[in-house]
mmCIF file of C-alpha atoms in Angstrom:
data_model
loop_
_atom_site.group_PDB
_atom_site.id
_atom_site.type_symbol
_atom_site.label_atom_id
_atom_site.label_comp_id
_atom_site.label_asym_id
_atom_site.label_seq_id
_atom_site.Cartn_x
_atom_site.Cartn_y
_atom_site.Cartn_z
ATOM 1 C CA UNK A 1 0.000 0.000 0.000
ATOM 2 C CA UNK A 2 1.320 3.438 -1.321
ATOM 3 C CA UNK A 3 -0.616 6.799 -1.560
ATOM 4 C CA UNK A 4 0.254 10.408 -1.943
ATOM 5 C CA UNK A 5 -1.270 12.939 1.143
ATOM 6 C CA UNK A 6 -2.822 16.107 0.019
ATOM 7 C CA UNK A 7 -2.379 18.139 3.377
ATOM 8 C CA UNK A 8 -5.290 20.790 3.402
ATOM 9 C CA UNK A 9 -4.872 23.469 5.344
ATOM 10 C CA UNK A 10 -6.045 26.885 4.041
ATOM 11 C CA UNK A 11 -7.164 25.582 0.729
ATOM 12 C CA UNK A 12 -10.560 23.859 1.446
ATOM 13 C CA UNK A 13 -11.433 23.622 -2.588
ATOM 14 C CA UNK A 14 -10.921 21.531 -5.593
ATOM 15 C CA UNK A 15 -10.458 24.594 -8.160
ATOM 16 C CA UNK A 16 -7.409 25.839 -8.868
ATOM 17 C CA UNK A 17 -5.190 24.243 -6.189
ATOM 18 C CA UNK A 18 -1.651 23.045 -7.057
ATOM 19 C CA UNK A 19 -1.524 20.970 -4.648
ATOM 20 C CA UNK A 20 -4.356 18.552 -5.561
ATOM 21 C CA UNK A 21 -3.374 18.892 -9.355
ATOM 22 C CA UNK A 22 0.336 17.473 -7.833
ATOM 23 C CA UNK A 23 -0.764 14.925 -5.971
ATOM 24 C CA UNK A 24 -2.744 13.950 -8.446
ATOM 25 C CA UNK A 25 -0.241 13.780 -11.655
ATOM 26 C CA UNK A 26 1.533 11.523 -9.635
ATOM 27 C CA UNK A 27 -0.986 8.827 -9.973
ATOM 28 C CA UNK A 28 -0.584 7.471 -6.607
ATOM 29 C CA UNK A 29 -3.698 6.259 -4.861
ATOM 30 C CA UNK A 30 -4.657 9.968 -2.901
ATOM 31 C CA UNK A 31 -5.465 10.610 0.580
ATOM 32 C CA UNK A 32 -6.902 14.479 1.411
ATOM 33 C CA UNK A 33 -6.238 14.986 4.647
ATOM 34 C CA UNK A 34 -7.497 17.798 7.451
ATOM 35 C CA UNK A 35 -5.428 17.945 10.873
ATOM 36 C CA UNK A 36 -7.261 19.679 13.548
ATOM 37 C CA UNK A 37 -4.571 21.097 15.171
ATOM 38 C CA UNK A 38 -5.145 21.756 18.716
ATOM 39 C CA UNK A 39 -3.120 25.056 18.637
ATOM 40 C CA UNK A 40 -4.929 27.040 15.856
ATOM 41 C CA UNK A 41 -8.249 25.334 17.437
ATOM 42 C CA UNK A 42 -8.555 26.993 20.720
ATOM 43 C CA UNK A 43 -12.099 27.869 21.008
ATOM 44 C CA UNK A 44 -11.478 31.659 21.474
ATOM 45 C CA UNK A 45 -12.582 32.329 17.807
ATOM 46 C CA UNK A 46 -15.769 30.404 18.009
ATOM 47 C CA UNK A 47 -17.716 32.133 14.704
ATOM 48 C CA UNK A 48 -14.670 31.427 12.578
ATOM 49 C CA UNK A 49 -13.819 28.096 13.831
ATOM 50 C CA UNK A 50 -17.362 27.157 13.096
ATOM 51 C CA UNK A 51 -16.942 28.313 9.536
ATOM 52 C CA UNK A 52 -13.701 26.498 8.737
ATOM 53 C CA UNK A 53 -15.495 23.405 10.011
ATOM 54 C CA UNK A 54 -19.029 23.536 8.208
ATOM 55 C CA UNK A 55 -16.089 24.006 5.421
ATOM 56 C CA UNK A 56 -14.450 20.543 6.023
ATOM 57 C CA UNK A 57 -18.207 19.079 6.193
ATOM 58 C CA UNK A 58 -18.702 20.633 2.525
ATOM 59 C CA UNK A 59 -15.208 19.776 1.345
ATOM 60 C CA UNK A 60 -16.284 16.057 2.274
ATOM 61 C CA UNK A 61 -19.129 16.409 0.661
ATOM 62 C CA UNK A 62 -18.079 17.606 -2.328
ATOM 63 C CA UNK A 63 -15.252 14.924 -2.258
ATOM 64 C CA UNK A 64 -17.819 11.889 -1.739
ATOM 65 C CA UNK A 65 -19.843 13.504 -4.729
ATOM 66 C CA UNK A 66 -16.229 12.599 -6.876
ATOM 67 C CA UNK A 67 -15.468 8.944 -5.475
ATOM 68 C CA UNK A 68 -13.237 10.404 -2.545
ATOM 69 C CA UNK A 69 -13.706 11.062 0.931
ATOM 70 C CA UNK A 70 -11.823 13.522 3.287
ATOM 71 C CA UNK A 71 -9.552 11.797 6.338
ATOM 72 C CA UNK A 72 -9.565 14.274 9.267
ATOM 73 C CA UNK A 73 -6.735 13.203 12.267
ATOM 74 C CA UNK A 74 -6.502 15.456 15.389
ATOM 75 C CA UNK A 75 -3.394 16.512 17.488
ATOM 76 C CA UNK A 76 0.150 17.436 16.335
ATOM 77 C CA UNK A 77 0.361 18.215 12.080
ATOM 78 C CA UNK A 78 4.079 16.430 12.880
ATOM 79 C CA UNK A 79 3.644 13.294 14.757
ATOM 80 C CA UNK A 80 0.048 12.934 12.972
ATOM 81 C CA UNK A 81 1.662 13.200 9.637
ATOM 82 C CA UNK A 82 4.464 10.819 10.551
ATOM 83 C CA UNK A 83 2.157 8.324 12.110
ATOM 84 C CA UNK A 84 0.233 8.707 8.496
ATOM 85 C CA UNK A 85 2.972 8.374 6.178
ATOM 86 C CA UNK A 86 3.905 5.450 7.317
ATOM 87 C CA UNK A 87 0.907 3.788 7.975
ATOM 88 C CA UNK A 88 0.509 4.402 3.827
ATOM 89 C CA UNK A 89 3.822 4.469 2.666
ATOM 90 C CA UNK A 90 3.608 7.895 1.444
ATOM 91 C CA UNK A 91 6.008 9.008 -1.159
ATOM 92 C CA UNK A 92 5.063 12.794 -0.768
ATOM 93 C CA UNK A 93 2.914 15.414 0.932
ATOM 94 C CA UNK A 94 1.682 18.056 -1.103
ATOM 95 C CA UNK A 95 0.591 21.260 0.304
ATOM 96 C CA UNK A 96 0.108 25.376 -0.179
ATOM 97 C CA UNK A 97 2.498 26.736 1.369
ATOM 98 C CA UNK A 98 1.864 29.347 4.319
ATOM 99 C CA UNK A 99 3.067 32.221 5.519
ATOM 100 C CA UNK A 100 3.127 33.062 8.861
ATOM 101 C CA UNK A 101 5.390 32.377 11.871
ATOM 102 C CA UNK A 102 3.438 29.474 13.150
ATOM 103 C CA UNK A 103 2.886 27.861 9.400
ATOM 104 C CA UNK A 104 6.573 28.397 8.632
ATOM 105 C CA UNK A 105 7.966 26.680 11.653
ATOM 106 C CA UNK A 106 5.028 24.015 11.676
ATOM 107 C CA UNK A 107 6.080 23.367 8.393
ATOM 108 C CA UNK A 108 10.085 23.244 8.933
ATOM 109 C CA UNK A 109 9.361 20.910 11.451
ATOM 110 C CA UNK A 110 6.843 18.450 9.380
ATOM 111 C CA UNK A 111 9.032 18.790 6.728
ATOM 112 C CA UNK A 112 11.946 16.822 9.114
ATOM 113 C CA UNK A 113 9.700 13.816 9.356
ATOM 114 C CA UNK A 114 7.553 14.034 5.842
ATOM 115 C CA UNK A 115 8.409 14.368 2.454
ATOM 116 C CA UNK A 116 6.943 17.751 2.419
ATOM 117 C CA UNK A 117 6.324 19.213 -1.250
ATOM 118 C CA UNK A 118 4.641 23.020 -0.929
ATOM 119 C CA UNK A 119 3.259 25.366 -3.661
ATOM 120 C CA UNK A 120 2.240 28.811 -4.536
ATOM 121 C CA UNK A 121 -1.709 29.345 -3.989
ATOM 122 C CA UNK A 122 -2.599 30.822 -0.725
ATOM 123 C CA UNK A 123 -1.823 34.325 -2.627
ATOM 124 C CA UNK A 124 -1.861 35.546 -5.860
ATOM 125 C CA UNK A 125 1.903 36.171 -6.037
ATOM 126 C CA UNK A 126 4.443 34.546 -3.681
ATOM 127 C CA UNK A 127 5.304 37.130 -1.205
ATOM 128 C CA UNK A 128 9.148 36.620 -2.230
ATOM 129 C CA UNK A 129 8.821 37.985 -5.774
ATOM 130 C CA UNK A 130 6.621 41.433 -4.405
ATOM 131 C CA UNK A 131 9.994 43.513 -3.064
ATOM 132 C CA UNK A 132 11.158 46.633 -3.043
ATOM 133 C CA UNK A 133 14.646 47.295 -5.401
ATOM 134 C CA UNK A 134 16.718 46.324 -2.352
ATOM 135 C CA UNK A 135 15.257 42.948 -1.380
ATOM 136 C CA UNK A 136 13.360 44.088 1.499
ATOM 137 C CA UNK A 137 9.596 43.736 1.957
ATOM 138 C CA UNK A 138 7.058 47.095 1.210
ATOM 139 C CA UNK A 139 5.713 48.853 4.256
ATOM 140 C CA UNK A 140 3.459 51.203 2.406
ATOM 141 C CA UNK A 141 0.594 49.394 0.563
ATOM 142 C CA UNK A 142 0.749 51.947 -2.502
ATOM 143 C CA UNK A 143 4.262 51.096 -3.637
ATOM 144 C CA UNK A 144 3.341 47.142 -2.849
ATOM 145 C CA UNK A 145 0.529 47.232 -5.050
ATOM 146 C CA UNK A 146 2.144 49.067 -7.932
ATOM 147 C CA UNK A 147 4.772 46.698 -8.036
ATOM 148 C CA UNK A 148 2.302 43.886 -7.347
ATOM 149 C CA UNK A 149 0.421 44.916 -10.519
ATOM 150 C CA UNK A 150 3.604 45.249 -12.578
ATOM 151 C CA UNK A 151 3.969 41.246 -11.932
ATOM 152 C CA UNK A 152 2.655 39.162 -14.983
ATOM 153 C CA UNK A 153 -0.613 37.527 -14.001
ATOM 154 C CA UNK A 154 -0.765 34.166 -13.145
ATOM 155 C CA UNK A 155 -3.099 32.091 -14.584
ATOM 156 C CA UNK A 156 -5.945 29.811 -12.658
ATOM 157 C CA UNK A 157 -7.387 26.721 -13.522
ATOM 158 C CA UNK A 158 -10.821 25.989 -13.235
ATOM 159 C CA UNK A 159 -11.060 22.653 -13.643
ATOM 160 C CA UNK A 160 -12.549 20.519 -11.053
ATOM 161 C CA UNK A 161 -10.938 17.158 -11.087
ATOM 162 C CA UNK A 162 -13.630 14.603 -11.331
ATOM 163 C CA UNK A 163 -13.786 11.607 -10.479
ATOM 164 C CA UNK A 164 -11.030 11.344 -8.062
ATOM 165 C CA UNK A 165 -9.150 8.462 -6.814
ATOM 166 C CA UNK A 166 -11.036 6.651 -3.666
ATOM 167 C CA UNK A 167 -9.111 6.975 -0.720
ATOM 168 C CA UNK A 168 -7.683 3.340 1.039
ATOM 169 C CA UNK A 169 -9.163 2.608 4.346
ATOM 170 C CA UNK A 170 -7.382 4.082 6.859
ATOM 171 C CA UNK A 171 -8.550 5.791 10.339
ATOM 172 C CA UNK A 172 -10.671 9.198 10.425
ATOM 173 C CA UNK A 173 -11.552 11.004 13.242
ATOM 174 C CA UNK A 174 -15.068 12.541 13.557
ATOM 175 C CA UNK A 175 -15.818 16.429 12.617
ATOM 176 C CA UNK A 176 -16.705 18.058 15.166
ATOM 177 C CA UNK A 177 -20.645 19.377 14.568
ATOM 178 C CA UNK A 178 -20.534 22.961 13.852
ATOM 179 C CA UNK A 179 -23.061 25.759 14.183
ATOM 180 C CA UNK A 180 -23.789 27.731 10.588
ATOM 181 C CA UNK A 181 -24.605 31.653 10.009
ATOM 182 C CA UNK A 182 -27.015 32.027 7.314
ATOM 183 C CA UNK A 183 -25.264 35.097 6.082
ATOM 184 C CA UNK A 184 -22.423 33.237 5.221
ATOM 185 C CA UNK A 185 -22.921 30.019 3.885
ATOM 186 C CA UNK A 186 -19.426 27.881 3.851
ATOM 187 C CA UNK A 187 -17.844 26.125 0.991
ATOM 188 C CA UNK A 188 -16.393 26.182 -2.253
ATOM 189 C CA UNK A 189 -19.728 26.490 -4.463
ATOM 190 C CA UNK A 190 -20.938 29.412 -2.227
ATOM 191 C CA UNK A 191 -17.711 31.315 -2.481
ATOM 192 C CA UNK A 192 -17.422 30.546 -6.390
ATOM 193 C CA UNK A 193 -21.415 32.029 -6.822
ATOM 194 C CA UNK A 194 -20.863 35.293 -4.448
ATOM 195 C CA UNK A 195 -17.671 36.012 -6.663
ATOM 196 C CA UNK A 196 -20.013 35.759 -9.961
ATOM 197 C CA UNK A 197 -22.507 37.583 -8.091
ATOM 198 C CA UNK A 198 -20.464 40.364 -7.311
ATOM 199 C CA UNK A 199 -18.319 40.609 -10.344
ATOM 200 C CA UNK A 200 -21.737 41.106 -12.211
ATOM 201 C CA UNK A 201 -23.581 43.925 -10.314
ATOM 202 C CA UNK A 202 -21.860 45.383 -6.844
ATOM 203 C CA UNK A 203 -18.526 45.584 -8.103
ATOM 204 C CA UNK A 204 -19.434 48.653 -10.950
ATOM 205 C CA UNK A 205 -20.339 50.733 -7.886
ATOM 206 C CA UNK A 206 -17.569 49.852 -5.477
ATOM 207 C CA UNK A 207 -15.286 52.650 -5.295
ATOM 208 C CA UNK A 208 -18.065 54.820 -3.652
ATOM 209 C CA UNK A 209 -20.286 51.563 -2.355
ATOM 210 C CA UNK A 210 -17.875 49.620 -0.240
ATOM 211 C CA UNK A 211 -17.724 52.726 2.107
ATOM 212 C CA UNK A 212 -21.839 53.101 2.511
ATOM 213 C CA UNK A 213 -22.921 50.400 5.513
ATOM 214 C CA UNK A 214 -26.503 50.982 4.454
ATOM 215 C CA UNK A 215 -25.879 48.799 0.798
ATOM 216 C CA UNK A 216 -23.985 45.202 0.050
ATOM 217 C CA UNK A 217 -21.344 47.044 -2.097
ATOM 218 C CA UNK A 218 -18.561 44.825 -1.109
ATOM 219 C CA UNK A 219 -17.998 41.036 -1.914
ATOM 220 C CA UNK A 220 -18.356 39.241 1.018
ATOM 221 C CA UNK A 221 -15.862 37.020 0.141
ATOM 222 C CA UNK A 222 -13.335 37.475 3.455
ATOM 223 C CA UNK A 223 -14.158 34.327 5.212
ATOM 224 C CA UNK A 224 -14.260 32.479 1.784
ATOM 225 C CA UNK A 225 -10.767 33.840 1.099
ATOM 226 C CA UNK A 226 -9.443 32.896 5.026
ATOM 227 C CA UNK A 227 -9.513 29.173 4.191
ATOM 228 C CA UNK A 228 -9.199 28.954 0.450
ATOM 229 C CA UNK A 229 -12.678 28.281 -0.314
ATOM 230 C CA UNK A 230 -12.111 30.681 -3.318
ATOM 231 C CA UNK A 231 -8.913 30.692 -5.600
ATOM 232 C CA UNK A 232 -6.880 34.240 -5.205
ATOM 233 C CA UNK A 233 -5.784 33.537 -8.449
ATOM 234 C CA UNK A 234 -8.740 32.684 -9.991
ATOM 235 C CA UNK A 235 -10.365 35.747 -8.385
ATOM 236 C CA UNK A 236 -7.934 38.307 -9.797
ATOM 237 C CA UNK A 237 -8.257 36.810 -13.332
ATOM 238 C CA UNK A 238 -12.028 36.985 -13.486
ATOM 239 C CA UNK A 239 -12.432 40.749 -12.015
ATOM 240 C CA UNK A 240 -9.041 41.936 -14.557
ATOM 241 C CA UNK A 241 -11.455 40.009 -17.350
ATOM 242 C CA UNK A 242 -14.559 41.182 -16.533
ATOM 243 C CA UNK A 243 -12.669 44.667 -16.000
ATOM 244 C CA UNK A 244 -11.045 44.349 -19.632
ATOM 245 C CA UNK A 245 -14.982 43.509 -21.037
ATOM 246 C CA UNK A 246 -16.172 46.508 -19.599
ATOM 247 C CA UNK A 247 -13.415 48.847 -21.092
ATOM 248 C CA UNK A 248 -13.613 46.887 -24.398
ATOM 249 C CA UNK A 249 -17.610 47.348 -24.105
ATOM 250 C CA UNK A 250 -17.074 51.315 -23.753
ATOM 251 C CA UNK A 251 -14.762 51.933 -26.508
ATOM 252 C CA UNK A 252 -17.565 50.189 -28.850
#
């Protein structure tokens, strides 16, 4: 028995997500897999917890739909991926790769007992290639985002992979059962209409909108963004097209 792990973190969709696509060009029997890691789950964000798990409960949903099934483990990302790898003979671990202190040293540390493999899709750019002249990071946002937009465009793919490998029988712990807010439905298909949605009426209006709490000019797409229920990447190329069609449409 021999599988491939794709390691889910903030990335709870099937569009657009190296990782998946990696694990799955290897041709390896795949196992998507959700640690709840006792650290970032404290309890003391109860709303967003809540939303990252009726996330997981869509994710598996939408992975049952496509033949596969989502294995959840609980504790330590290190020992739990050790114990995992070996239990299936793992020849890699695919993940996006994260950012902050916590993700970067969780990661050095998996990395020491996993064959960790991590990609670009938690951001539009990697936040290596968006410096200033002498190397160092921007501390004004205006400066970042004109040399953000000077950056060629990367381009998304929308393809959902279906059907997907099923996933050999190994251990899954329980989700815990979360509470839901209407206002903001979780998962991937949600995230994917409100960004149609918005790209087709609000966002015309959204220089003067977005600042007026009496009228839905913004997106609503934070949460959806948080855990990767939306593609960055596939977000920025559908507003710059749908931008480009509406300067196209007005030189007509």
């Amino acid at each position: 028995m021999t599988a491939v792990i794709w390691w889910i973190r903030r990335d709870l969709r099937l569009h657009d997500n190296p990782a998946l696509q990696a694990a799955l060009d290897t041709g390896l029997p795949l196992l998507p897999l959700f640690i709840l890691d006792p650290h970032l789950l404290t309890g003391r964000a109860e709303p967003r917890e809540n939303f990252l798990l009726a996330g997981l409960a869509e994710l598996d949903a939408d992975l049952r739909r496509r033949g596969s099934r989502l294995v959840v483990r609980r504790g330590s990302p290190v020992q739990e991926l050790a114990r995992l790898c070996a239990e299936v003979q793992a020849q890699a671990v695919f993940a996006l790769e994260d950012y902050s202190p916590y993700s970067r040293q969780r990661d050095e540390a998996v990395s020491q007992v996993a064959p960790l493999n991590l990609f670009t899709g938690v951001t539009v750019q990697h936040p290596a290639i968006v410096r200033k002249a002498d190397g160092g990071p921007y501390t004004v946002f205006t400066p970042f985002s004109k040399a953000w937009k000077q950056l060629p465009m990367p381009k998304a793919s929308v393809n959902i992979p279906d059907p997907l490998p099923p996933v050999l029988a190994v251990v899954s712990a329980p989700l815990p059962a979360p509470s839901t807010d209407p206002l903001f439905p979780p998962g991937e298909r949600e995230a994917l209409y409100r960004l149609e949605s918005f790209l087709h009426g609000p966002v015309e209006q959204y220089a003067d909108d977005r600042n007026r709490m009496d009228l839905e000019g913004t997106s609503a797409l934070s949460p959806y963004f948080r855990f990767g229920m939306l593609s960055p990447r596939l977000a920025a190329n559908r507003a710059m097209a749908v931008s480009q069609a509406a300067k196209t449409a007005e030189l007509k």
